[in-house]
């Protein structure tokens, strides 16, 4: 073939034309690219696509295949601190307690426990897979849409830990953070802050310690059943004494890169892309402060002596979790310098924090007026 | 430009190459063509795609935009007959009572009624739209997957009628069939068949009539609130006396073509693409029979005289719905010949139906052995 410039020009023109058409076709299926990150097969097995737009119009699509982070544990055990710290991470959004996720899980566990009901559901064609994809669809919608989208979604509803094993089936790539805290501190916080939990008699330390033991044992067994590769026990005391080391381990476990922001979550409270706080959640006035030691040993001296004396038998889980039932307080370890520093500064500027809390509370009142 | 054949060949080759690449791109996004019947915008407003394959591998995709049919009313008011008749229609699949759909609706109505809970949910970012798309996703998954897919999905869970207005918001194109029956017949059936319904004291006709009145009034108001274009009241008595005329109206209301099969639903019991029955639902042994008049006036003479005497004040809804509270029985009207015929034949061949029921029950036992 004998070529001349002019012919080359013609051919190049043809090629460019084709490339143009190709890119037109590529771009003419945005919904495909952005609205599905799963093969058809998967989506037919109840792995629905849950698309969400963020404020900038960027589209995120979630599904049961995602590695959603579930933070659970007993209320008043640092679950809010843990989620606030993870919320500070650039890739993660946890957000407030949804309240509805643990409820649908509880509803389902009632059905599963009743043989008669299970039989009726199977007779009606509502088999396990049907119920699972329905419950998963509900949960993802709530988690994905009650806050801004993010690379990694995270959910904190303390009692989901009671259903960790079931959740681990619904979300085969899900990860679980089980917050553990000295039950004496937890119970003291529940009673002194009047946190109503069904089954907990706020007048009796003894019955509360028993109830704590019961609940934490269930959660402990669920976490063990899920397995250490997907469920990590995080001790509240170690988190506040050694934030950096603890969070390094946590982020490694969650396959997340290190982000210095997790050591200064307080700077991101109610900031865009930061930490959104509920004005009516009990721990909001605490997590606005930098990581500190205030709450570590408040319980010492507050528990009736007769209860202290039989602590070991009342709450065998204390020992099982590594807490000395006879130490009042036990030795939790020595804090990192910067946590020590935070704690001193908070003490010095008590009034500042009182005001910050007031602001939070007035914001709350304003918001609620808007809301109702 | 001076052209020679050989150059043309070269250009044609280029063009074909490009077309090839173009078609490659076109065909490389099947999932989005088949798995979505909604624009991106819609899907971003919580209108998820729910894909389902039928036994032949045909793909159906459902969403909140579909015109799902909801059949509701008091238990023992012909809701099962209505769904069996619609199941016989070639385009429709209702299936057994899912039991879980009314429960999630009830759970949600509890949250909505509690101002405190609503406020907490709003504070947590779980706004109405979030909860709505989550509940809708749960409901569609259950309805779509507890039976074979069909052109029109249908759900029969009697108490969904108590949430008809909310359902009509979740499913803007949904249609509602409200089954109405003489409360005296309904209550007699509930008591004589020992149908446990929370709040109903099966020992007292008087309290049951009151409870019936209460429940039916709620449903009546919900149906009225949804409006006559989307909620149709269907009288059980008229359905069994005049099946053809009644079903013609019903199918017209549902924008469904006439299908003769709806007059012979009994021929499709447990047939593929026909009517799937739960072996543990109370009405299964009745709907296996052709449409007949057996159940119309069974109640007459069974209700204590003192209750009969104050029927009008006990259950004012009777009159409101057009039933003569002092007629025992009232005149429901004259049956079509073919229903008369069905009834006579059923009476003649009583033993045949006893056996058919037995078969159903033994099938049940077999299935349950499989199930458990």
PDB file of C-alpha atoms in Angstrom, chain B residues 31-193:
ATOM      1  CA  UNK B  31     -26.745  -6.161  34.361  1.00  0.00           C
ATOM      2  CA  UNK B  32     -27.940  -2.603  34.122  1.00  0.00           C
ATOM      3  CA  UNK B  33     -30.356  -3.181  31.281  1.00  0.00           C
ATOM      4  CA  UNK B  34     -32.036  -6.158  32.903  1.00  0.00           C
ATOM      5  CA  UNK B  35     -31.742  -5.264  36.566  1.00  0.00           C
ATOM      6  CA  UNK B  36     -33.172  -1.774  36.468  1.00  0.00           C
ATOM      7  CA  UNK B  37     -36.532  -0.533  35.262  1.00  0.00           C
ATOM      8  CA  UNK B  38     -36.163   2.808  37.015  1.00  0.00           C
ATOM      9  CA  UNK B  39     -34.266   6.029  36.262  1.00  0.00           C
ATOM     10  CA  UNK B  40     -31.237   6.740  38.452  1.00  0.00           C
ATOM     11  CA  UNK B  41     -33.083   9.644  40.071  1.00  0.00           C
ATOM     12  CA  UNK B  42     -35.899   7.385  41.223  1.00  0.00           C
ATOM     13  CA  UNK B  43     -33.526   4.752  42.521  1.00  0.00           C
ATOM     14  CA  UNK B  44     -31.703   7.425  44.505  1.00  0.00           C
ATOM     15  CA  UNK B  45     -34.964   8.305  46.243  1.00  0.00           C
ATOM     16  CA  UNK B  46     -35.046   4.913  47.866  1.00  0.00           C
ATOM     17  CA  UNK B  47     -36.635   3.173  44.889  1.00  0.00           C
ATOM     18  CA  UNK B  48     -34.340   0.147  44.931  1.00  0.00           C
ATOM     19  CA  UNK B  49     -34.346  -2.573  42.295  1.00  0.00           C
ATOM     20  CA  UNK B  50     -35.378  -5.975  43.600  1.00  0.00           C
ATOM     21  CA  UNK B  51     -34.390  -8.556  40.966  1.00  0.00           C
ATOM     22  CA  UNK B  52     -35.879 -12.070  41.053  1.00  0.00           C
ATOM     23  CA  UNK B  53     -35.484 -15.018  38.665  1.00  0.00           C
ATOM     24  CA  UNK B  54     -38.391 -17.381  38.028  1.00  0.00           C
ATOM     25  CA  UNK B  55     -37.984 -21.148  37.579  1.00  0.00           C
ATOM     26  CA  UNK B  56     -37.422 -20.705  33.815  1.00  0.00           C
ATOM     27  CA  UNK B  57     -34.659 -18.168  34.378  1.00  0.00           C
ATOM     28  CA  UNK B  58     -36.797 -15.198  33.337  1.00  0.00           C
ATOM     29  CA  UNK B  59     -35.816 -12.109  35.254  1.00  0.00           C
ATOM     30  CA  UNK B  60     -38.316  -9.854  37.030  1.00  0.00           C
ATOM     31  CA  UNK B  61     -37.302  -6.594  38.683  1.00  0.00           C
ATOM     32  CA  UNK B  62     -39.590  -5.055  41.271  1.00  0.00           C
ATOM     33  CA  UNK B  63     -39.573  -1.694  42.996  1.00  0.00           C
ATOM     34  CA  UNK B  64     -41.694   0.694  45.056  1.00  0.00           C
ATOM     35  CA  UNK B  65     -42.982   2.091  41.774  1.00  0.00           C
ATOM     36  CA  UNK B  66     -44.862  -1.136  41.014  1.00  0.00           C
ATOM     37  CA  UNK B  67     -48.599  -1.450  41.426  1.00  0.00           C
ATOM     38  CA  UNK B  68     -48.524  -4.060  44.176  1.00  0.00           C
ATOM     39  CA  UNK B  69     -51.949  -5.359  45.273  1.00  0.00           C
ATOM     40  CA  UNK B  70     -52.593  -5.428  49.036  1.00  0.00           C
ATOM     41  CA  UNK B  71     -55.533  -7.531  50.273  1.00  0.00           C
ATOM     42  CA  UNK B  72     -56.594  -6.854  53.845  1.00  0.00           C
ATOM     43  CA  UNK B  73     -59.508  -6.901  56.243  1.00  0.00           C
ATOM     44  CA  UNK B  74     -60.549  -8.736  59.402  1.00  0.00           C
ATOM     45  CA  UNK B  75     -59.404 -12.352  59.631  1.00  0.00           C
ATOM     46  CA  UNK B  76     -62.250 -14.756  58.642  1.00  0.00           C
ATOM     47  CA  UNK B  77     -63.714 -12.252  56.184  1.00  0.00           C
ATOM     48  CA  UNK B  78     -62.832 -13.922  52.898  1.00  0.00           C
ATOM     49  CA  UNK B  79     -59.330 -12.481  52.530  1.00  0.00           C
ATOM     50  CA  UNK B  80     -57.967 -15.959  51.719  1.00  0.00           C
ATOM     51  CA  UNK B  81     -60.728 -16.591  49.156  1.00  0.00           C
ATOM     52  CA  UNK B  82     -59.986 -13.222  47.550  1.00  0.00           C
ATOM     53  CA  UNK B  83     -56.261 -13.901  47.299  1.00  0.00           C
ATOM     54  CA  UNK B  84     -56.851 -17.462  46.021  1.00  0.00           C
ATOM     55  CA  UNK B  85     -59.120 -16.098  43.279  1.00  0.00           C
ATOM     56  CA  UNK B  86     -56.516 -13.466  42.334  1.00  0.00           C
ATOM     57  CA  UNK B  87     -53.770 -16.106  42.496  1.00  0.00           C
ATOM     58  CA  UNK B  88     -55.779 -17.987  39.859  1.00  0.00           C
ATOM     59  CA  UNK B  89     -55.399 -14.981  37.541  1.00  0.00           C
ATOM     60  CA  UNK B  90     -52.602 -15.547  35.052  1.00  0.00           C
ATOM     61  CA  UNK B  91     -50.841 -12.243  35.757  1.00  0.00           C
ATOM     62  CA  UNK B  92     -51.036 -12.240  39.565  1.00  0.00           C
ATOM     63  CA  UNK B  93     -49.269 -13.955  42.441  1.00  0.00           C
ATOM     64  CA  UNK B  94     -50.387 -13.332  46.018  1.00  0.00           C
ATOM     65  CA  UNK B  95     -49.275 -16.373  47.984  1.00  0.00           C
ATOM     66  CA  UNK B  96     -49.601 -17.213  51.644  1.00  0.00           C
ATOM     67  CA  UNK B  97     -49.765 -14.743  54.526  1.00  0.00           C
ATOM     68  CA  UNK B  98     -46.191 -13.538  55.065  1.00  0.00           C
ATOM     69  CA  UNK B  99     -46.922 -12.704  58.752  1.00  0.00           C
ATOM     70  CA  UNK B 100     -43.840 -10.452  58.876  1.00  0.00           C
ATOM     71  CA  UNK B 101     -45.177  -7.588  56.735  1.00  0.00           C
ATOM     72  CA  UNK B 102     -47.889  -6.528  59.223  1.00  0.00           C
ATOM     73  CA  UNK B 103     -45.356  -6.880  62.053  1.00  0.00           C
ATOM     74  CA  UNK B 104     -42.817  -4.432  60.654  1.00  0.00           C
ATOM     75  CA  UNK B 105     -45.727  -2.060  59.928  1.00  0.00           C
ATOM     76  CA  UNK B 106     -46.927  -2.362  63.519  1.00  0.00           C
ATOM     77  CA  UNK B 107     -43.393  -1.788  64.829  1.00  0.00           C
ATOM     78  CA  UNK B 108     -43.141   1.357  62.730  1.00  0.00           C
ATOM     79  CA  UNK B 109     -46.529   2.659  63.871  1.00  0.00           C
ATOM     80  CA  UNK B 110     -45.397   2.305  67.494  1.00  0.00           C
ATOM     81  CA  UNK B 111     -42.365   4.503  66.727  1.00  0.00           C
ATOM     82  CA  UNK B 112     -44.515   7.006  64.869  1.00  0.00           C
ATOM     83  CA  UNK B 113     -47.036   7.239  67.723  1.00  0.00           C
ATOM     84  CA  UNK B 114     -44.364   7.924  70.374  1.00  0.00           C
ATOM     85  CA  UNK B 115     -43.306  11.579  70.121  1.00  0.00           C
ATOM     86  CA  UNK B 116     -40.196  10.841  72.198  1.00  0.00           C
ATOM     87  CA  UNK B 117     -39.151   7.982  69.919  1.00  0.00           C
ATOM     88  CA  UNK B 118     -39.814   9.982  66.761  1.00  0.00           C
ATOM     89  CA  UNK B 119     -37.642  12.773  68.129  1.00  0.00           C
ATOM     90  CA  UNK B 120     -34.828  10.342  69.000  1.00  0.00           C
ATOM     91  CA  UNK B 121     -34.970   8.841  65.518  1.00  0.00           C
ATOM     92  CA  UNK B 122     -34.857  12.272  63.867  1.00  0.00           C
ATOM     93  CA  UNK B 123     -31.916  13.204  66.098  1.00  0.00           C
ATOM     94  CA  UNK B 124     -30.186  10.045  64.850  1.00  0.00           C
ATOM     95  CA  UNK B 125     -30.723  11.005  61.217  1.00  0.00           C
ATOM     96  CA  UNK B 126     -33.344   8.286  60.802  1.00  0.00           C
ATOM     97  CA  UNK B 127     -35.790  10.627  59.068  1.00  0.00           C
ATOM     98  CA  UNK B 128     -39.112   9.611  57.544  1.00  0.00           C
ATOM     99  CA  UNK B 129     -37.610   9.055  54.071  1.00  0.00           C
ATOM    100  CA  UNK B 130     -34.859   6.836  55.531  1.00  0.00           C
ATOM    101  CA  UNK B 131     -37.313   4.717  57.511  1.00  0.00           C
ATOM    102  CA  UNK B 132     -39.740   4.569  54.583  1.00  0.00           C
ATOM    103  CA  UNK B 133     -37.224   3.286  52.045  1.00  0.00           C
ATOM    104  CA  UNK B 134     -35.902   0.783  54.607  1.00  0.00           C
ATOM    105  CA  UNK B 135     -39.357  -0.576  55.434  1.00  0.00           C
ATOM    106  CA  UNK B 136     -40.352  -0.609  51.754  1.00  0.00           C
ATOM    107  CA  UNK B 137     -37.176  -2.533  50.878  1.00  0.00           C
ATOM    108  CA  UNK B 138     -37.988  -5.114  53.566  1.00  0.00           C
ATOM    109  CA  UNK B 139     -41.600  -5.476  52.390  1.00  0.00           C
ATOM    110  CA  UNK B 140     -40.774  -5.811  48.673  1.00  0.00           C
ATOM    111  CA  UNK B 141     -38.078  -8.415  49.351  1.00  0.00           C
ATOM    112  CA  UNK B 142     -40.530 -10.518  51.393  1.00  0.00           C
ATOM    113  CA  UNK B 143     -43.431 -10.179  48.951  1.00  0.00           C
ATOM    114  CA  UNK B 144     -41.291 -10.723  45.844  1.00  0.00           C
ATOM    115  CA  UNK B 145     -39.350 -13.713  47.140  1.00  0.00           C
ATOM    116  CA  UNK B 146     -41.742 -15.787  49.268  1.00  0.00           C
ATOM    117  CA  UNK B 147     -43.326 -17.094  46.053  1.00  0.00           C
ATOM    118  CA  UNK B 148     -42.825 -17.323  42.301  1.00  0.00           C
ATOM    119  CA  UNK B 149     -42.482 -13.955  40.534  1.00  0.00           C
ATOM    120  CA  UNK B 150     -45.374 -12.664  38.411  1.00  0.00           C
ATOM    121  CA  UNK B 151     -46.374  -9.629  36.338  1.00  0.00           C
ATOM    122  CA  UNK B 152     -48.338  -8.274  39.287  1.00  0.00           C
ATOM    123  CA  UNK B 153     -47.309  -8.959  42.862  1.00  0.00           C
ATOM    124  CA  UNK B 154     -50.003  -9.209  45.495  1.00  0.00           C
ATOM    125  CA  UNK B 155     -49.865  -9.514  49.281  1.00  0.00           C
ATOM    126  CA  UNK B 156     -52.506 -10.814  51.663  1.00  0.00           C
ATOM    127  CA  UNK B 157     -51.917 -10.193  55.358  1.00  0.00           C
ATOM    128  CA  UNK B 158     -55.280  -9.230  56.887  1.00  0.00           C
ATOM    129  CA  UNK B 159     -53.983  -6.582  59.288  1.00  0.00           C
ATOM    130  CA  UNK B 160     -52.026  -4.608  56.686  1.00  0.00           C
ATOM    131  CA  UNK B 161     -55.377  -2.845  56.131  1.00  0.00           C
ATOM    132  CA  UNK B 162     -54.767  -1.109  59.476  1.00  0.00           C
ATOM    133  CA  UNK B 163     -51.739   0.558  57.836  1.00  0.00           C
ATOM    134  CA  UNK B 164     -53.251   1.065  54.380  1.00  0.00           C
ATOM    135  CA  UNK B 165     -52.653   4.805  54.378  1.00  0.00           C
ATOM    136  CA  UNK B 166     -48.964   4.409  55.245  1.00  0.00           C
ATOM    137  CA  UNK B 167     -48.584   1.599  52.695  1.00  0.00           C
ATOM    138  CA  UNK B 168     -50.178   3.835  50.079  1.00  0.00           C
ATOM    139  CA  UNK B 169     -47.370   6.357  50.754  1.00  0.00           C
ATOM    140  CA  UNK B 170     -44.652   3.692  50.541  1.00  0.00           C
ATOM    141  CA  UNK B 171     -46.139   2.351  47.291  1.00  0.00           C
ATOM    142  CA  UNK B 172     -47.579   5.308  45.354  1.00  0.00           C
ATOM    143  CA  UNK B 173     -48.973   2.940  42.702  1.00  0.00           C
ATOM    144  CA  UNK B 174     -50.185   0.265  45.150  1.00  0.00           C
ATOM    145  CA  UNK B 175     -53.814  -0.914  45.104  1.00  0.00           C
ATOM    146  CA  UNK B 176     -55.836  -2.017  48.125  1.00  0.00           C
ATOM    147  CA  UNK B 177     -58.633  -4.592  48.385  1.00  0.00           C
ATOM    148  CA  UNK B 178     -60.530  -4.257  51.676  1.00  0.00           C
ATOM    149  CA  UNK B 179     -62.537  -7.431  52.344  1.00  0.00           C
ATOM    150  CA  UNK B 180     -65.721  -6.700  54.291  1.00  0.00           C
ATOM    151  CA  UNK B 181     -68.002  -9.335  55.796  1.00  0.00           C
ATOM    152  CA  UNK B 182     -70.995  -9.376  58.153  1.00  0.00           C
ATOM    153  CA  UNK B 183     -69.314  -9.053  61.560  1.00  0.00           C
ATOM    154  CA  UNK B 184     -71.635 -11.651  63.069  1.00  0.00           C
ATOM    155  CA  UNK B 185     -70.378 -14.241  60.585  1.00  0.00           C
ATOM    156  CA  UNK B 186     -66.763 -13.173  61.106  1.00  0.00           C
ATOM    157  CA  UNK B 187     -67.021 -13.367  64.904  1.00  0.00           C
ATOM    158  CA  UNK B 188     -68.859 -16.716  64.771  1.00  0.00           C
ATOM    159  CA  UNK B 189     -66.081 -18.068  62.573  1.00  0.00           C
ATOM    160  CA  UNK B 190     -63.358 -16.685  64.862  1.00  0.00           C
ATOM    161  CA  UNK B 191     -65.009 -18.253  67.934  1.00  0.00           C
ATOM    162  CA  UNK B 192     -66.082 -21.585  66.410  1.00  0.00           C
ATOM    163  CA  UNK B 193     -62.684 -22.099  64.714  1.00  0.00           C
TER     164      UNK B 193
END
